[in-house]
mmCIF file of C-alpha atoms in Angstrom:
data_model
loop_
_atom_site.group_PDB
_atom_site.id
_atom_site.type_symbol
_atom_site.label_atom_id
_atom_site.label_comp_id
_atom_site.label_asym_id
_atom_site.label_seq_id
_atom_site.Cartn_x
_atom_site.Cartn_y
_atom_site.Cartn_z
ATOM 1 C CA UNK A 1 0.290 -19.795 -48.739
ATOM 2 C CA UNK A 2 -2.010 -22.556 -46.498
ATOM 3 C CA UNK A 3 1.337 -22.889 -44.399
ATOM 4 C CA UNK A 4 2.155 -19.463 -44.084
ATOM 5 C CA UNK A 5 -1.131 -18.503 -42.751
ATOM 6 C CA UNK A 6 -1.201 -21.537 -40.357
ATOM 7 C CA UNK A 7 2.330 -20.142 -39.425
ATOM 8 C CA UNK A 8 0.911 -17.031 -38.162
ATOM 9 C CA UNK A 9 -2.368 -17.881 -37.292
ATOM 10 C CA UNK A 10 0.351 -19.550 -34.614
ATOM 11 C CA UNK A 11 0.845 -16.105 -32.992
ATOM 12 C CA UNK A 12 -2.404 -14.686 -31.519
ATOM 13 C CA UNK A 13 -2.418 -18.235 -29.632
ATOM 14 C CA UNK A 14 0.900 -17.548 -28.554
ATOM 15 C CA UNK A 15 0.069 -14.092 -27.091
ATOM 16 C CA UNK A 16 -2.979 -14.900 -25.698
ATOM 17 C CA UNK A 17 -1.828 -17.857 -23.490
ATOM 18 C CA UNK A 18 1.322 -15.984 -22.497
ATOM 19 C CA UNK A 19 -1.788 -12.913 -21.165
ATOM 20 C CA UNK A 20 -3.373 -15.765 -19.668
ATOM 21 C CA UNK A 21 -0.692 -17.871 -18.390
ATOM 22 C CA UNK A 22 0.922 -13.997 -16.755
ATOM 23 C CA UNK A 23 -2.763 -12.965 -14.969
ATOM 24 C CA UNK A 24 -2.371 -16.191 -13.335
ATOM 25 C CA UNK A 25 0.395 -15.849 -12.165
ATOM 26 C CA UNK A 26 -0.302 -12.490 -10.439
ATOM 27 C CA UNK A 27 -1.904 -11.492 -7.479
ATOM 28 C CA UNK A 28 -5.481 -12.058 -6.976
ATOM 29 C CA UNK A 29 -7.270 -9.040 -6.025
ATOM 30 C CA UNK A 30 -7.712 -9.244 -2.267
ATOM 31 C CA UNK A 31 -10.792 -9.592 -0.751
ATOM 32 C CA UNK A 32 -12.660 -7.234 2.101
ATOM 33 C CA UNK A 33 -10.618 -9.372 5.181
ATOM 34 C CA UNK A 34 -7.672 -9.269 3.690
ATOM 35 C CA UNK A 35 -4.667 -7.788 5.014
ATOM 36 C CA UNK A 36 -4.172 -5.872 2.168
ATOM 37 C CA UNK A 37 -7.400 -4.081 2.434
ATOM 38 C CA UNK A 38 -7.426 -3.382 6.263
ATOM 39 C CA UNK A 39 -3.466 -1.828 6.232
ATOM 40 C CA UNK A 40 -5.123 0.606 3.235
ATOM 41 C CA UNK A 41 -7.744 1.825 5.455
ATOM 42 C CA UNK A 42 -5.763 1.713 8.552
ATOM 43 C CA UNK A 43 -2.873 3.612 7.197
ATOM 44 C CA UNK A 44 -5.298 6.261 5.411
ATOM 45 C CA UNK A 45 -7.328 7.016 8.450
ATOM 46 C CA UNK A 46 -3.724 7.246 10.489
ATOM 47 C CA UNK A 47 -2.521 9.581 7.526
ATOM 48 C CA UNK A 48 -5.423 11.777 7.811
ATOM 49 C CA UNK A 49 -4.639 13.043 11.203
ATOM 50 C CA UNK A 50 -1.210 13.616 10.598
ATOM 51 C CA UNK A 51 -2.256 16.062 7.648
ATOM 52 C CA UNK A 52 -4.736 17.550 9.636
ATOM 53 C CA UNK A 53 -2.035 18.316 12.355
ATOM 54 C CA UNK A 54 0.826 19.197 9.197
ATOM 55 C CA UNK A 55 -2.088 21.830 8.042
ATOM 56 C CA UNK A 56 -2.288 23.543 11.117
ATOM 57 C CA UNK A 57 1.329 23.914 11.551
ATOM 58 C CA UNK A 58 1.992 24.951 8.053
ATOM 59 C CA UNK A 59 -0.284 27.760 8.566
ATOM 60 C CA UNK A 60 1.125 28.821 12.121
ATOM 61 C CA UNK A 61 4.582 27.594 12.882
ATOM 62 C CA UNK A 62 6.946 30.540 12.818
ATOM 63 C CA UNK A 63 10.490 27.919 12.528
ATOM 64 C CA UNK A 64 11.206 28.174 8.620
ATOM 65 C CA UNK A 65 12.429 24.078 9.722
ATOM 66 C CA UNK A 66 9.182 23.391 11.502
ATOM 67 C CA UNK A 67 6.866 25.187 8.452
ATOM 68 C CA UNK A 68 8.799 22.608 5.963
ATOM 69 C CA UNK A 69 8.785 19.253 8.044
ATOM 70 C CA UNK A 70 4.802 19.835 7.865
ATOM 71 C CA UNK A 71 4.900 20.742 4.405
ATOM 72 C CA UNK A 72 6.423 17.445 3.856
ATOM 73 C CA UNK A 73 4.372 15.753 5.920
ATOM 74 C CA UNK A 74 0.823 17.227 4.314
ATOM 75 C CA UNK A 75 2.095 16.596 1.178
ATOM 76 C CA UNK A 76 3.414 13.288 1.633
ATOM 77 C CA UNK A 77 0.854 11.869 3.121
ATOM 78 C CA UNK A 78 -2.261 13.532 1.537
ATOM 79 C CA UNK A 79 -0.498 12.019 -1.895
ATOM 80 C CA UNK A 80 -0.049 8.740 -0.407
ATOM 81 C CA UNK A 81 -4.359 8.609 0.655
ATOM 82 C CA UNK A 82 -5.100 9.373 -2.740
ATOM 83 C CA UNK A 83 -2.555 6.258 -3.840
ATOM 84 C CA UNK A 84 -4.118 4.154 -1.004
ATOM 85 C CA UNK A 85 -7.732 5.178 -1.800
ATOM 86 C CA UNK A 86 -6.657 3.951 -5.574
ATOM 87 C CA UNK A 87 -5.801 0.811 -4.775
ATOM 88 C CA UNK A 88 -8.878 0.031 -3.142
ATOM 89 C CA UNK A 89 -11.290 1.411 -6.054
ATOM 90 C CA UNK A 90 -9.025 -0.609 -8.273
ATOM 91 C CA UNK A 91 -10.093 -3.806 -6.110
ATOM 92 C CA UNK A 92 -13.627 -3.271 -5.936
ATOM 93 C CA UNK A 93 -14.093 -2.251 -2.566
ATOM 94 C CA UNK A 94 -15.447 1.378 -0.412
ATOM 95 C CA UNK A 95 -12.697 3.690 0.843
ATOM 96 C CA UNK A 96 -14.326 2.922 3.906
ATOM 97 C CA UNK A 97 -15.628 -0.825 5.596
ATOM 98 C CA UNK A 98 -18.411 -1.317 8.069
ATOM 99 C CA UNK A 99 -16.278 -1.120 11.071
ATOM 100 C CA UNK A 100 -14.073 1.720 12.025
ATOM 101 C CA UNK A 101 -10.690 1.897 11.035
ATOM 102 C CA UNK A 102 -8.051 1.163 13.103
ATOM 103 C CA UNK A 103 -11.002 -1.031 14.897
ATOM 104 C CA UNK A 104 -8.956 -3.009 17.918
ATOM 105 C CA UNK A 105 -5.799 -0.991 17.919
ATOM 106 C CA UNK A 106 -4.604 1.123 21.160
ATOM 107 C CA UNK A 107 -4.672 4.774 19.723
ATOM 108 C CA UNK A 108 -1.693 5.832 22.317
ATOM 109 C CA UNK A 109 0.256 2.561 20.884
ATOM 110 C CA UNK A 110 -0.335 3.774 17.400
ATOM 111 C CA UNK A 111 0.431 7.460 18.216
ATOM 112 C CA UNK A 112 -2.661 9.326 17.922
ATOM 113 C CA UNK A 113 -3.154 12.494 18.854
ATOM 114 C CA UNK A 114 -6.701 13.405 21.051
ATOM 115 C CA UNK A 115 -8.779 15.366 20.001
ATOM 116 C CA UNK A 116 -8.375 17.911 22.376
ATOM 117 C CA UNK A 117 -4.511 17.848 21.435
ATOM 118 C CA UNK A 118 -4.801 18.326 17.710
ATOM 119 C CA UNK A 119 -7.322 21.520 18.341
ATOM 120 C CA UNK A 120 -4.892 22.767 21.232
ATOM 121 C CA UNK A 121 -2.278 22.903 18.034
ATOM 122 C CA UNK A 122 -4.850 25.785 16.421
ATOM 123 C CA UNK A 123 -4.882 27.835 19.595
ATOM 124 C CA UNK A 124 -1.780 27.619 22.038
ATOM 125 C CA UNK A 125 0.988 30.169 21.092
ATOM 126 C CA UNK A 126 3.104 29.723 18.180
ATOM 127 C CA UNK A 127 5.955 28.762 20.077
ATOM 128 C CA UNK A 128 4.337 26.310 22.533
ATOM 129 C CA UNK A 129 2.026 24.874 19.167
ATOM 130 C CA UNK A 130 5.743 24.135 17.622
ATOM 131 C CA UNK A 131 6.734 21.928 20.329
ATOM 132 C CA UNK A 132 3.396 20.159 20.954
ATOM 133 C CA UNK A 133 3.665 19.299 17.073
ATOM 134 C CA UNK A 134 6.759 18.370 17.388
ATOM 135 C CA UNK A 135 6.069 15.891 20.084
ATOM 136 C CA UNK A 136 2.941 14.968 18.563
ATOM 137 C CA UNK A 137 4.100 14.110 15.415
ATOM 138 C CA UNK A 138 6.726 12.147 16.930
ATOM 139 C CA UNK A 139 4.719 9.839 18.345
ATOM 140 C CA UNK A 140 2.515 9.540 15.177
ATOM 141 C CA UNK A 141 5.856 8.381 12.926
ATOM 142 C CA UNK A 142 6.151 5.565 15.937
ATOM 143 C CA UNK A 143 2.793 4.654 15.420
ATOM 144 C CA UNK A 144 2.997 4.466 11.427
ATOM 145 C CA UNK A 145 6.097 2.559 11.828
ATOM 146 C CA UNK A 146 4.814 -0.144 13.361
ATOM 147 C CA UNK A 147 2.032 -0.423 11.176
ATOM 148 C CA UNK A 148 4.251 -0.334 8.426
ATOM 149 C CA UNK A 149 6.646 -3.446 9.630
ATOM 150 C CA UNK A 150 3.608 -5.706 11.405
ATOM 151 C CA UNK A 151 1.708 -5.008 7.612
ATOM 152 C CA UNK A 152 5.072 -6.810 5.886
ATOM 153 C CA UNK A 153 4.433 -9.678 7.691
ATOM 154 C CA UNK A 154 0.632 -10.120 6.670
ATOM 155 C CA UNK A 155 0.532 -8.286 3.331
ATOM 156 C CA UNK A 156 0.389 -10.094 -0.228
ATOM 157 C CA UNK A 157 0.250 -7.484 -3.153
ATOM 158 C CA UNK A 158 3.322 -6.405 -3.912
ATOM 159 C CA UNK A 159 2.813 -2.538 -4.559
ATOM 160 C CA UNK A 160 1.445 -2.759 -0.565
ATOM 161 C CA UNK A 161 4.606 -4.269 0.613
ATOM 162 C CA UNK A 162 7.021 -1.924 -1.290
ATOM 163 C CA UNK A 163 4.728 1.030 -0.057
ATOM 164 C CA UNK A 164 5.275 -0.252 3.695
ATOM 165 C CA UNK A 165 9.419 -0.632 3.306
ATOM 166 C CA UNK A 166 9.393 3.007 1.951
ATOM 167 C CA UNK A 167 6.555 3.905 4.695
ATOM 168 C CA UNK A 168 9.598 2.222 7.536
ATOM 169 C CA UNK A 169 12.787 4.146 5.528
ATOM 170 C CA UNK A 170 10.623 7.450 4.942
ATOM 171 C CA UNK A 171 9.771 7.979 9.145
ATOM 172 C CA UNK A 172 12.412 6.875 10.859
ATOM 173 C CA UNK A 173 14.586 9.130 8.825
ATOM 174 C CA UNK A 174 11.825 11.719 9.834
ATOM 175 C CA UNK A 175 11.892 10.677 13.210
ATOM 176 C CA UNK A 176 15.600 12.104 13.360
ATOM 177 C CA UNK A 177 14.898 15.564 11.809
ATOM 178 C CA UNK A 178 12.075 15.838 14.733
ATOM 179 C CA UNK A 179 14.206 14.543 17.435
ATOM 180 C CA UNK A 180 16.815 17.382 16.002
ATOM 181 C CA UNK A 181 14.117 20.110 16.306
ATOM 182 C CA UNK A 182 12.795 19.170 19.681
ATOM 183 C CA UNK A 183 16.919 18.661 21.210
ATOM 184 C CA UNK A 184 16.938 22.242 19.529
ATOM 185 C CA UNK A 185 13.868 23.614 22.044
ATOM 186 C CA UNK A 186 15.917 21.709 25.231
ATOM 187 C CA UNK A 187 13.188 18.680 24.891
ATOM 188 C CA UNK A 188 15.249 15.521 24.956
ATOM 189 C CA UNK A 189 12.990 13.006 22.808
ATOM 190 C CA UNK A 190 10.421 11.263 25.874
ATOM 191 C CA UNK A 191 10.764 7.540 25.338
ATOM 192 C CA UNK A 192 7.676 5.813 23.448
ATOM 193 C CA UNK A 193 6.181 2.356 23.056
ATOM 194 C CA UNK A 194 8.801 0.521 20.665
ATOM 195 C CA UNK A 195 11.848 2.657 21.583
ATOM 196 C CA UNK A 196 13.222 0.019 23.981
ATOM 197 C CA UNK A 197 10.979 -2.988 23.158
ATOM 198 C CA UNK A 198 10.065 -4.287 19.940
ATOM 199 C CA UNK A 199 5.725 -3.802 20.113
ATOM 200 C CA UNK A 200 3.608 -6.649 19.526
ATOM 201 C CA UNK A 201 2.318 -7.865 15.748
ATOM 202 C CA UNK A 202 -0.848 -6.094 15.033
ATOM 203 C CA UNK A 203 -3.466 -8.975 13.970
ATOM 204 C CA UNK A 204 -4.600 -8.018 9.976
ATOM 205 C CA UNK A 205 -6.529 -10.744 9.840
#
């Protein structure tokens, strides 16, 4: 009986180094500075605008292809703040830091709209509010593109990286149903910083 309960009394140790032995092994939370926490905020704040845009459209666009790309989009992307917003309550730290997001990035390079240009999308006419979307939003996927590639090469937690691949795959593949709509309204796409020359690493750090 004495070596049968030593035999088990074997197993909780077992488990319980194996648990230990496995949280080592895994990613540390990251901390405020990290790269992992900036691309969360940076990436949120750059979604916002694009659902704020999607909204609009989804409300007034009149092209049954046009109404659905911002469906998408709204959806998408309001989803993926929530998953973003998660990660960082899961670390321990505020949806928002002390400095501005996107603090140090060119706006243009990263495809933001002005403000003037995102309220312009509640008042010009339907048509004319289609295009500017259109050509808006095109500029925004460049933008979260590039976010998306310079955050693989900074990035440590796993679920981050695997959210920036998708982020690449999801809008470029986008990026062609908009470049369809707008070669559908006699716009050929305008080139954009990136089209012909790979942009500069965005510092993380």
């Amino acid at each position: 009986m004495q070596r049968r309960v030593q035999r088990y009394g074997l197993v909780p140790y077992v488990v319980l180094s194996g648990l230990v032995l496995a949280a080592a092994a895994w990613p540390k939370w990251p901390d405020s500075a990290s790269s992992d926490v900036q691309f969360a905020r940076d990436m949120s704040a750059h979604h916002t605008q694009a659902v704020t845009m999607s909204v609009t459209l989804l409300k007034r666009a009149a092209d049954p292809a046009v109404k659905l790309l911002a469906q998408d989009i709204a959806l998408t992307q309001q989803a993926q703040i929530g998953q973003m917003s998660g990660w960082l309550m899961a670390w321990g730290h505020p949806i928002s830091g002390s400095e501005a997001p996107m603090a140090g990035m060119n706006p243009k390079e990263m495809g933001l709209a002005t403000p003037d240009e995102v309220r312009q999308l509640n008042s010009l006419p339907v048509a004319l509010a289609e295009r500017q979307y259109l050509t808006l939003m095109r500029a925004h996927h460049r933008g979260g593109v590039a976010m998306a590639q310079s955050a693989l090469n900074s990035v440590e937690r796993p679920e981050v990286r695997a959210f920036a691949e998708r982020t690449v795959v999801a809008q470029t593949s986008e990026l062609r149903a908009i470049d369809a709509l707008l070669a559908q309204r006699g716009q050929p796409p305008a080139p954009l910083p990136g089209d012909t020359a790979p942009m500069e690493p965005m510092n993380h750090e």
